[in-house]
């Protein structure tokens, strides 16, 4: 009788809590994804297929809630205890911050981790995302930062190839000056802190063979590679071969105001819809260097997936992640929908991707740079550091400050910021 009463009491407690035994066991995996239409379509397809198997714990995904940024939305959720089990759209600096706050699971401790790394051919990418001895992020994609060039306009100035050295760009710029038509290159991407990911950082990586610009909480770009990079930027502005005043609404490459500019794989679809004739002229080029080294590095614009340490369904969430990234057909679908190269080193050798890449010449050209793409510094104060870099460039452009002076001052300010 006592046992029956206890059982009845337990059943009543579950009823009052709003879930019976079966419902409790069916707690879903909560997932947040980037608030982006194509990525939501992708995850919709993936989740639907996963959920179609009754043996799988169901996944429920929603876009990261609206806020000032994805990072702000996630931090608010962590503060209120409403965070999901897993989330995409995590950049390396934020991942470092979440790791220091002990909010993320270490994937390397999960069963089958190394097998997944090998199956997806993402060993180099995972190594780049390792910090504090942990692997807290599965990188989803790697979009190498590259230049798009107008081959039709290059031909007008005697170039049958994209420029790869500083001197070639100087020659091109001088020829344009004589014709008084526009600028040769959009060398800076904008005035916001994140724009340094698309100009100074990739140019420095190219000049330094991929060496870090921040290491052990110290700026390391006050060196020959840093001076080369700023000398190139400074000469372009000093000779009025470029401009700092392109607005966000402008597309000087499409308009022909410049012959070359950094654009991303996400721009291919936009150009296809808005500037289809221009798109036919586009050729992909590396970050220029002093010598035009064909193996020059660049920056990887990359985001990844994390699992929060508070998740109550970690084994099943991990099974879902393994299922997604163990099948190259899922990465192919990602590539088809987003145009952004998946974070794997076998894109151009794996037959799964061969047909797509053959039919999409620009994506294939961009994908060729994936092995040379290095993620930005894994630091928690990315905004402050890159605002300092912005001020460094503006001192060159507007104050004609000596290169050695601005690079030393910027490095010291960054050291002070990261040492706090």
Tab-separated table of C-alpha atoms in Angstrom:
chain	number	residue	atom	x	y	z
A	1	UNK	CA	0.000	0.000	0.000
A	2	UNK	CA	2.798	2.388	0.921
A	3	UNK	CA	4.513	1.642	-2.406
A	4	UNK	CA	1.284	2.335	-4.308
A	5	UNK	CA	0.824	5.650	-2.494
A	6	UNK	CA	4.385	6.712	-3.331
A	7	UNK	CA	3.878	5.788	-6.969
A	8	UNK	CA	0.619	7.723	-7.077
A	9	UNK	CA	2.303	10.728	-5.454
A	10	UNK	CA	5.118	10.612	-7.992
A	11	UNK	CA	2.672	10.424	-10.869
A	12	UNK	CA	0.727	13.386	-9.469
A	13	UNK	CA	3.956	15.380	-9.109
A	14	UNK	CA	4.836	14.716	-12.736
A	15	UNK	CA	1.328	15.696	-13.802
A	16	UNK	CA	1.512	18.951	-11.893
A	17	UNK	CA	4.952	19.699	-13.358
A	18	UNK	CA	3.422	19.471	-16.817
A	19	UNK	CA	5.123	16.350	-18.168
A	20	UNK	CA	4.578	12.643	-17.876
A	21	UNK	CA	7.364	10.048	-17.907
A	22	UNK	CA	7.336	9.581	-21.699
A	23	UNK	CA	7.276	13.321	-22.375
A	24	UNK	CA	10.122	13.911	-19.962
A	25	UNK	CA	12.236	11.308	-21.748
A	26	UNK	CA	11.507	13.035	-25.040
A	27	UNK	CA	13.074	16.363	-24.093
A	28	UNK	CA	14.239	17.816	-27.405
A	29	UNK	CA	17.660	19.119	-28.391
A	30	UNK	CA	17.381	22.891	-28.524
A	31	UNK	CA	19.457	24.464	-31.265
A	32	UNK	CA	20.054	28.071	-32.305
A	33	UNK	CA	21.232	28.901	-35.808
A	34	UNK	CA	22.401	32.040	-37.601
A	35	UNK	CA	19.504	34.389	-38.415
A	36	UNK	CA	20.106	33.973	-42.119
A	37	UNK	CA	17.545	32.767	-44.661
A	38	UNK	CA	19.753	30.304	-46.535
A	39	UNK	CA	21.224	28.850	-43.352
A	40	UNK	CA	17.746	28.442	-41.888
A	41	UNK	CA	16.713	26.562	-45.037
A	42	UNK	CA	19.750	24.320	-44.684
A	43	UNK	CA	19.110	23.472	-41.045
A	44	UNK	CA	15.429	22.990	-41.777
A	45	UNK	CA	16.315	20.234	-44.249
A	46	UNK	CA	18.928	18.658	-41.991
A	47	UNK	CA	16.722	18.654	-38.902
A	48	UNK	CA	13.757	17.269	-40.823
A	49	UNK	CA	15.817	14.297	-41.979
A	50	UNK	CA	17.221	13.667	-38.487
A	51	UNK	CA	13.811	13.937	-36.855
A	52	UNK	CA	12.327	11.469	-39.348
A	53	UNK	CA	14.121	8.663	-37.517
A	54	UNK	CA	12.033	7.725	-34.438
A	55	UNK	CA	15.174	6.478	-32.696
A	56	UNK	CA	16.657	9.993	-32.642
A	57	UNK	CA	15.968	12.544	-29.953
A	58	UNK	CA	14.153	15.359	-31.731
A	59	UNK	CA	15.959	18.588	-32.595
A	60	UNK	CA	14.136	21.917	-32.412
A	61	UNK	CA	15.944	24.802	-34.060
A	62	UNK	CA	15.230	28.513	-34.123
A	63	UNK	CA	17.234	31.525	-35.304
A	64	UNK	CA	19.337	33.194	-32.630
A	65	UNK	CA	16.948	35.695	-30.983
A	66	UNK	CA	17.009	39.283	-32.145
A	67	UNK	CA	19.449	41.459	-30.205
A	68	UNK	CA	22.275	43.857	-30.893
A	69	UNK	CA	24.313	40.842	-32.024
A	70	UNK	CA	24.304	37.062	-31.800
A	71	UNK	CA	26.899	37.357	-29.045
A	72	UNK	CA	24.647	39.642	-27.012
A	73	UNK	CA	21.666	37.308	-27.461
A	74	UNK	CA	23.672	34.304	-26.277
A	75	UNK	CA	25.141	36.129	-23.289
A	76	UNK	CA	21.648	37.279	-22.283
A	77	UNK	CA	20.402	33.703	-22.547
A	78	UNK	CA	23.260	32.387	-20.415
A	79	UNK	CA	22.518	35.018	-17.769
A	80	UNK	CA	18.856	34.021	-17.644
A	81	UNK	CA	19.366	30.266	-17.977
A	82	UNK	CA	17.541	30.081	-21.315
A	83	UNK	CA	20.455	29.075	-23.516
A	84	UNK	CA	20.038	26.248	-26.058
A	85	UNK	CA	21.926	22.968	-26.054
A	86	UNK	CA	23.907	23.810	-29.188
A	87	UNK	CA	24.392	26.919	-31.308
A	88	UNK	CA	25.934	27.825	-34.638
A	89	UNK	CA	27.260	31.243	-35.733
A	90	UNK	CA	30.067	31.372	-33.141
A	91	UNK	CA	33.214	33.232	-34.188
A	92	UNK	CA	36.571	32.383	-32.659
A	93	UNK	CA	36.870	35.378	-30.331
A	94	UNK	CA	33.464	34.738	-28.798
A	95	UNK	CA	34.267	31.036	-28.496
A	96	UNK	CA	37.381	31.971	-26.511
A	97	UNK	CA	35.299	34.163	-24.233
A	98	UNK	CA	32.732	31.411	-23.651
A	99	UNK	CA	35.546	28.943	-22.961
A	100	UNK	CA	37.070	31.209	-20.329
A	101	UNK	CA	33.634	31.477	-18.739
A	102	UNK	CA	33.473	27.636	-18.711
A	103	UNK	CA	30.235	27.642	-20.702
A	104	UNK	CA	31.274	25.211	-23.449
A	105	UNK	CA	31.829	21.476	-23.705
A	106	UNK	CA	35.208	20.202	-24.850
A	107	UNK	CA	34.437	18.117	-27.941
A	108	UNK	CA	37.784	16.321	-27.695
A	109	UNK	CA	36.473	14.503	-24.630
A	110	UNK	CA	33.414	13.197	-26.473
A	111	UNK	CA	33.467	9.619	-27.809
A	112	UNK	CA	34.376	9.422	-31.495
A	113	UNK	CA	35.780	12.949	-31.699
A	114	UNK	CA	39.023	12.063	-33.474
A	115	UNK	CA	37.175	9.777	-35.874
A	116	UNK	CA	34.879	12.660	-36.829
A	117	UNK	CA	37.861	14.976	-37.394
A	118	UNK	CA	39.408	12.416	-39.733
A	119	UNK	CA	36.139	11.573	-41.485
A	120	UNK	CA	35.453	15.222	-42.261
A	121	UNK	CA	39.088	15.983	-43.136
A	122	UNK	CA	39.144	18.991	-40.821
A	123	UNK	CA	42.342	18.373	-38.843
A	124	UNK	CA	43.997	21.680	-39.771
A	125	UNK	CA	40.817	23.633	-39.118
A	126	UNK	CA	40.350	22.040	-35.699
A	127	UNK	CA	43.965	22.771	-34.791
A	128	UNK	CA	43.417	26.440	-35.645
A	129	UNK	CA	40.404	26.540	-33.328
A	130	UNK	CA	42.146	24.899	-30.381
A	131	UNK	CA	42.841	27.093	-27.378
A	132	UNK	CA	43.408	26.540	-23.680
A	133	UNK	CA	44.033	22.917	-24.637
A	134	UNK	CA	40.389	22.440	-25.592
A	135	UNK	CA	38.348	21.886	-28.742
A	136	UNK	CA	35.174	23.786	-27.985
A	137	UNK	CA	34.053	24.505	-31.553
A	138	UNK	CA	33.317	22.474	-34.667
A	139	UNK	CA	34.022	24.942	-37.517
A	140	UNK	CA	31.171	24.878	-40.014
A	141	UNK	CA	32.618	26.848	-42.922
A	142	UNK	CA	35.768	28.651	-44.002
A	143	UNK	CA	35.398	31.581	-46.382
A	144	UNK	CA	38.906	32.692	-47.419
A	145	UNK	CA	39.289	36.440	-47.857
A	146	UNK	CA	40.220	37.040	-51.506
A	147	UNK	CA	40.133	39.814	-54.082
A	148	UNK	CA	37.617	39.935	-56.874
A	149	UNK	CA	38.996	41.568	-60.015
A	150	UNK	CA	37.230	42.911	-63.103
A	151	UNK	CA	39.047	41.082	-65.910
A	152	UNK	CA	37.438	43.315	-68.560
A	153	UNK	CA	38.813	46.468	-66.943
A	154	UNK	CA	42.199	44.905	-66.219
A	155	UNK	CA	42.495	44.158	-69.940
A	156	UNK	CA	41.930	47.842	-70.707
A	157	UNK	CA	45.161	48.565	-68.833
A	158	UNK	CA	47.231	45.783	-70.344
A	159	UNK	CA	46.746	43.103	-67.674
A	160	UNK	CA	45.810	39.610	-68.816
A	161	UNK	CA	46.044	38.268	-65.257
A	162	UNK	CA	45.123	39.432	-61.777
A	163	UNK	CA	47.868	41.396	-59.990
A	164	UNK	CA	49.631	39.437	-57.249
A	165	UNK	CA	52.465	41.769	-56.204
A	166	UNK	CA	52.493	45.257	-54.754
A	167	UNK	CA	54.521	46.465	-57.753
A	168	UNK	CA	51.948	45.120	-60.214
A	169	UNK	CA	49.223	47.012	-58.389
A	170	UNK	CA	51.352	50.160	-58.366
A	171	UNK	CA	51.875	49.818	-62.150
A	172	UNK	CA	48.169	49.289	-62.707
A	173	UNK	CA	47.390	52.282	-60.499
A	174	UNK	CA	49.793	54.556	-62.388
A	175	UNK	CA	48.180	53.591	-65.701
A	176	UNK	CA	44.766	54.407	-64.285
A	177	UNK	CA	45.998	57.755	-63.002
A	178	UNK	CA	47.009	58.689	-66.540
A	179	UNK	CA	43.495	57.970	-67.766
A	180	UNK	CA	41.873	59.760	-64.809
A	181	UNK	CA	39.333	56.972	-64.338
A	182	UNK	CA	38.495	55.842	-60.817
A	183	UNK	CA	40.736	53.846	-58.513
A	184	UNK	CA	42.645	50.618	-58.953
A	185	UNK	CA	41.691	48.956	-55.682
A	186	UNK	CA	39.274	49.238	-52.789
A	187	UNK	CA	41.969	48.488	-50.257
A	188	UNK	CA	40.056	49.197	-47.039
A	189	UNK	CA	36.655	47.617	-46.581
A	190	UNK	CA	35.096	50.238	-44.320
A	191	UNK	CA	35.386	52.217	-41.098
A	192	UNK	CA	33.960	49.637	-38.686
A	193	UNK	CA	36.103	47.467	-36.422
A	194	UNK	CA	35.052	44.269	-38.218
A	195	UNK	CA	36.290	45.648	-41.540
A	196	UNK	CA	39.869	44.919	-40.425
A	197	UNK	CA	39.078	41.250	-41.052
A	198	UNK	CA	38.801	42.168	-44.731
A	199	UNK	CA	41.844	44.388	-45.200
A	200	UNK	CA	44.699	44.717	-42.685
A	201	UNK	CA	44.461	41.233	-41.157
A	202	UNK	CA	44.443	39.199	-44.425
A	203	UNK	CA	47.104	41.449	-45.952
A	204	UNK	CA	49.272	40.906	-42.868
A	205	UNK	CA	48.708	37.145	-43.004
A	206	UNK	CA	49.836	37.192	-46.642
A	207	UNK	CA	52.966	39.182	-45.843
A	208	UNK	CA	53.835	37.114	-42.758
A	209	UNK	CA	53.146	33.624	-44.190
A	210	UNK	CA	50.215	33.236	-41.838
A	211	UNK	CA	51.987	34.255	-38.635
A	212	UNK	CA	49.728	35.427	-35.780
A	213	UNK	CA	49.230	39.147	-35.273
A	214	UNK	CA	48.347	38.547	-31.609
A	215	UNK	CA	50.119	35.915	-29.528
A	216	UNK	CA	50.181	35.390	-25.768
A	217	UNK	CA	48.082	38.538	-25.347
A	218	UNK	CA	50.698	40.624	-27.153
A	219	UNK	CA	50.597	42.352	-30.541
A	220	UNK	CA	53.115	40.728	-32.886
A	221	UNK	CA	52.591	42.721	-36.083
A	222	UNK	CA	55.253	45.349	-35.273
A	223	UNK	CA	57.691	43.564	-37.576
A	224	UNK	CA	58.847	43.474	-41.202
A	225	UNK	CA	55.555	41.956	-42.390
A	226	UNK	CA	53.542	44.609	-40.565
A	227	UNK	CA	55.674	47.388	-42.021
A	228	UNK	CA	55.322	45.900	-45.532
A	229	UNK	CA	51.548	45.764	-45.139
A	230	UNK	CA	51.211	49.342	-43.928
A	231	UNK	CA	53.694	50.596	-46.529
A	232	UNK	CA	51.500	49.109	-49.247
A	233	UNK	CA	48.310	50.598	-47.759
A	234	UNK	CA	49.989	53.968	-47.202
A	235	UNK	CA	51.372	54.215	-50.748
A	236	UNK	CA	47.951	53.462	-52.228
A	237	UNK	CA	46.336	56.264	-50.233
A	238	UNK	CA	49.220	58.741	-50.566
A	239	UNK	CA	49.009	58.507	-54.363
A	240	UNK	CA	45.212	58.663	-54.330
A	241	UNK	CA	45.032	55.250	-55.974
A	242	UNK	CA	42.277	54.274	-53.561
A	243	UNK	CA	39.709	55.961	-51.345
A	244	UNK	CA	38.524	55.689	-47.744
A	245	UNK	CA	35.115	57.120	-48.569
A	246	UNK	CA	33.228	54.299	-50.255
A	247	UNK	CA	29.883	54.124	-48.486
A	248	UNK	CA	28.066	50.979	-47.415
A	249	UNK	CA	25.466	51.526	-50.160
A	250	UNK	CA	28.093	51.730	-52.886
A	251	UNK	CA	29.484	48.804	-54.783
A	252	UNK	CA	32.434	50.363	-56.564
A	253	UNK	CA	33.482	47.043	-58.094
A	254	UNK	CA	30.128	46.543	-59.787
A	255	UNK	CA	30.112	50.184	-60.887
A	256	UNK	CA	33.625	49.952	-62.292
A	257	UNK	CA	34.898	52.653	-59.947
A	258	UNK	CA	37.561	50.166	-58.829
A	259	UNK	CA	39.103	47.217	-60.636
A	260	UNK	CA	39.527	45.050	-57.545
A	261	UNK	CA	37.939	44.655	-54.112
A	262	UNK	CA	37.429	42.083	-51.387
A	263	UNK	CA	34.122	40.312	-51.801
A	264	UNK	CA	32.827	37.123	-50.208
A	265	UNK	CA	31.241	33.965	-51.590
A	266	UNK	CA	27.948	35.280	-50.216
A	267	UNK	CA	28.200	38.052	-52.840
A	268	UNK	CA	28.053	35.610	-55.755
A	269	UNK	CA	24.295	35.192	-55.515
A	270	UNK	CA	23.832	38.959	-55.081
A	271	UNK	CA	25.892	39.703	-58.191
A	272	UNK	CA	24.072	36.969	-60.091
A	273	UNK	CA	20.788	38.767	-59.382
A	274	UNK	CA	21.908	42.404	-59.566
A	275	UNK	CA	25.010	42.468	-61.790
A	276	UNK	CA	24.995	39.286	-63.911
A	277	UNK	CA	27.119	40.785	-66.703
A	278	UNK	CA	29.713	42.019	-64.208
A	279	UNK	CA	29.823	38.605	-62.547
A	280	UNK	CA	30.944	37.070	-65.850
A	281	UNK	CA	34.064	39.242	-65.754
A	282	UNK	CA	35.116	38.442	-62.196
A	283	UNK	CA	38.389	36.641	-61.538
A	284	UNK	CA	39.581	35.604	-58.074
A	285	UNK	CA	42.969	36.730	-56.789
A	286	UNK	CA	45.087	36.191	-53.707
A	287	UNK	CA	46.108	38.817	-51.185
A	288	UNK	CA	48.984	40.681	-52.895
A	289	UNK	CA	52.461	40.511	-51.379
A	290	UNK	CA	55.894	41.930	-52.029
A	291	UNK	CA	56.933	38.888	-54.077
A	292	UNK	CA	53.571	37.472	-55.201
A	293	UNK	CA	54.100	34.198	-53.352
A	294	UNK	CA	51.542	31.705	-54.675
A	295	UNK	CA	51.279	30.138	-51.217
A	296	UNK	CA	50.482	33.431	-49.501
A	297	UNK	CA	48.094	33.005	-46.594
A	298	UNK	CA	44.873	34.901	-46.046
A	299	UNK	CA	42.239	35.185	-43.347
A	300	UNK	CA	39.463	32.667	-42.820
A	301	UNK	CA	36.063	34.192	-42.247
A	302	UNK	CA	34.674	31.290	-40.257
A	303	UNK	CA	31.956	30.377	-37.788
A	304	UNK	CA	31.358	27.201	-35.826
A	305	UNK	CA	29.025	25.146	-33.654
A	306	UNK	CA	29.288	24.878	-29.871
A	307	UNK	CA	27.616	22.762	-27.222
A	308	UNK	CA	26.850	24.455	-23.930
A	309	UNK	CA	28.061	22.760	-20.776
A	310	UNK	CA	24.618	23.216	-19.203
A	311	UNK	CA	22.940	20.943	-21.761
A	312	UNK	CA	20.997	18.065	-20.229
A	313	UNK	CA	21.017	16.101	-23.489
A	314	UNK	CA	24.719	16.181	-24.315
A	315	UNK	CA	25.096	12.561	-25.550
A	316	UNK	CA	22.221	12.952	-28.016
A	317	UNK	CA	23.302	16.450	-29.075
A	318	UNK	CA	26.745	15.012	-29.817
A	319	UNK	CA	25.188	12.175	-31.830
A	320	UNK	CA	23.362	14.783	-33.902
A	321	UNK	CA	26.551	16.765	-34.514
A	322	UNK	CA	28.427	13.602	-35.485
A	323	UNK	CA	25.624	12.622	-37.855
A	324	UNK	CA	25.627	16.020	-39.556
A	325	UNK	CA	29.380	16.280	-40.119
A	326	UNK	CA	30.218	12.658	-40.857
A	327	UNK	CA	28.326	12.747	-44.158
A	328	UNK	CA	29.924	14.877	-46.914
A	329	UNK	CA	26.545	15.125	-48.642
A	330	UNK	CA	25.424	17.418	-45.818
A	331	UNK	CA	28.425	19.653	-46.513
A	332	UNK	CA	27.586	19.571	-50.217
A	333	UNK	CA	24.085	20.787	-49.445
A	334	UNK	CA	25.547	23.559	-47.293
A	335	UNK	CA	27.765	24.578	-50.201
A	336	UNK	CA	24.851	24.522	-52.643
A	337	UNK	CA	22.683	26.747	-50.452
A	338	UNK	CA	25.219	29.202	-49.008
A	339	UNK	CA	28.138	29.161	-51.447
A	340	UNK	CA	30.490	29.162	-48.436
A	341	UNK	CA	33.116	26.392	-48.415
A	342	UNK	CA	32.607	23.831	-45.637
A	343	UNK	CA	35.479	23.542	-43.158
A	344	UNK	CA	37.161	20.556	-44.747
A	345	UNK	CA	40.472	20.118	-46.511
A	346	UNK	CA	39.299	17.692	-49.221
A	347	UNK	CA	36.869	19.959	-51.086
A	348	UNK	CA	38.772	19.827	-54.355
A	349	UNK	CA	39.688	16.144	-54.141
A	350	UNK	CA	36.476	14.608	-52.812
A	351	UNK	CA	34.274	13.372	-55.693
A	352	UNK	CA	31.154	14.401	-53.745
A	353	UNK	CA	31.962	18.064	-54.482
A	354	UNK	CA	33.434	17.636	-57.982
A	355	UNK	CA	30.332	18.288	-60.059
A	356	UNK	CA	29.256	21.337	-58.076
A	357	UNK	CA	32.689	22.952	-58.151
A	358	UNK	CA	33.074	22.296	-61.874
A	359	UNK	CA	29.815	24.134	-62.473
A	360	UNK	CA	30.670	27.032	-60.138
A	361	UNK	CA	34.015	28.420	-61.207
A	362	UNK	CA	34.161	31.275	-58.688
A	363	UNK	CA	33.292	29.061	-55.724
A	364	UNK	CA	35.927	26.589	-56.873
A	365	UNK	CA	38.529	29.358	-57.089
A	366	UNK	CA	37.629	30.575	-53.610
A	367	UNK	CA	37.708	27.020	-52.234
A	368	UNK	CA	41.291	26.640	-53.478
A	369	UNK	CA	42.351	29.113	-50.780
A	370	UNK	CA	40.807	27.159	-47.882
A	371	UNK	CA	44.095	25.380	-46.990
A	372	UNK	CA	45.823	28.784	-46.827
A	373	UNK	CA	43.152	30.508	-44.711
A	374	UNK	CA	43.977	31.300	-41.084
A	375	UNK	CA	41.299	32.314	-38.551
A	376	UNK	CA	41.573	35.633	-36.727
A	377	UNK	CA	43.171	35.888	-33.312
A	378	UNK	CA	41.325	33.916	-30.594
A	379	UNK	CA	41.030	36.822	-28.190
A	380	UNK	CA	38.163	38.040	-26.052
A	381	UNK	CA	38.688	41.736	-26.858
A	382	UNK	CA	38.424	41.610	-30.631
A	383	UNK	CA	36.386	44.816	-30.838
A	384	UNK	CA	38.869	46.891	-28.835
A	385	UNK	CA	41.880	45.462	-30.676
A	386	UNK	CA	40.457	46.091	-34.125
A	387	UNK	CA	39.292	49.594	-33.243
A	388	UNK	CA	42.925	50.289	-32.443
A	389	UNK	CA	43.884	48.895	-35.862
A	390	UNK	CA	41.299	51.174	-37.465
A	391	UNK	CA	42.835	54.195	-35.733
A	392	UNK	CA	46.267	53.054	-36.944
A	393	UNK	CA	45.093	53.071	-40.563
A	394	UNK	CA	43.293	56.408	-40.183
A	395	UNK	CA	46.463	58.027	-38.804
A	396	UNK	CA	48.217	56.938	-41.990
A	397	UNK	CA	45.416	58.101	-44.275
A	398	UNK	CA	44.499	61.419	-42.681
A	399	UNK	CA	47.546	62.505	-40.670
A	400	UNK	CA	50.394	61.095	-42.765
A	401	UNK	CA	51.920	59.761	-39.560
A	402	UNK	CA	55.143	57.748	-39.985
A	403	UNK	CA	54.550	54.008	-40.383
A	404	UNK	CA	56.981	53.004	-37.651
A	405	UNK	CA	55.279	55.437	-35.279
A	406	UNK	CA	51.705	54.265	-35.875
A	407	UNK	CA	52.538	50.568	-35.818
A	408	UNK	CA	54.450	50.907	-32.569
A	409	UNK	CA	51.712	53.012	-30.944
A	410	UNK	CA	48.997	50.581	-32.065
A	411	UNK	CA	50.936	47.579	-30.783
A	412	UNK	CA	51.486	49.224	-27.422
A	413	UNK	CA	47.824	50.147	-27.072
A	414	UNK	CA	46.787	46.575	-27.905
A	415	UNK	CA	49.265	45.192	-25.372
A	416	UNK	CA	47.758	47.484	-22.744
A	417	UNK	CA	44.227	46.408	-23.689
A	418	UNK	CA	44.977	42.686	-23.576
A	419	UNK	CA	47.050	43.020	-20.412
A	420	UNK	CA	44.207	44.519	-18.393
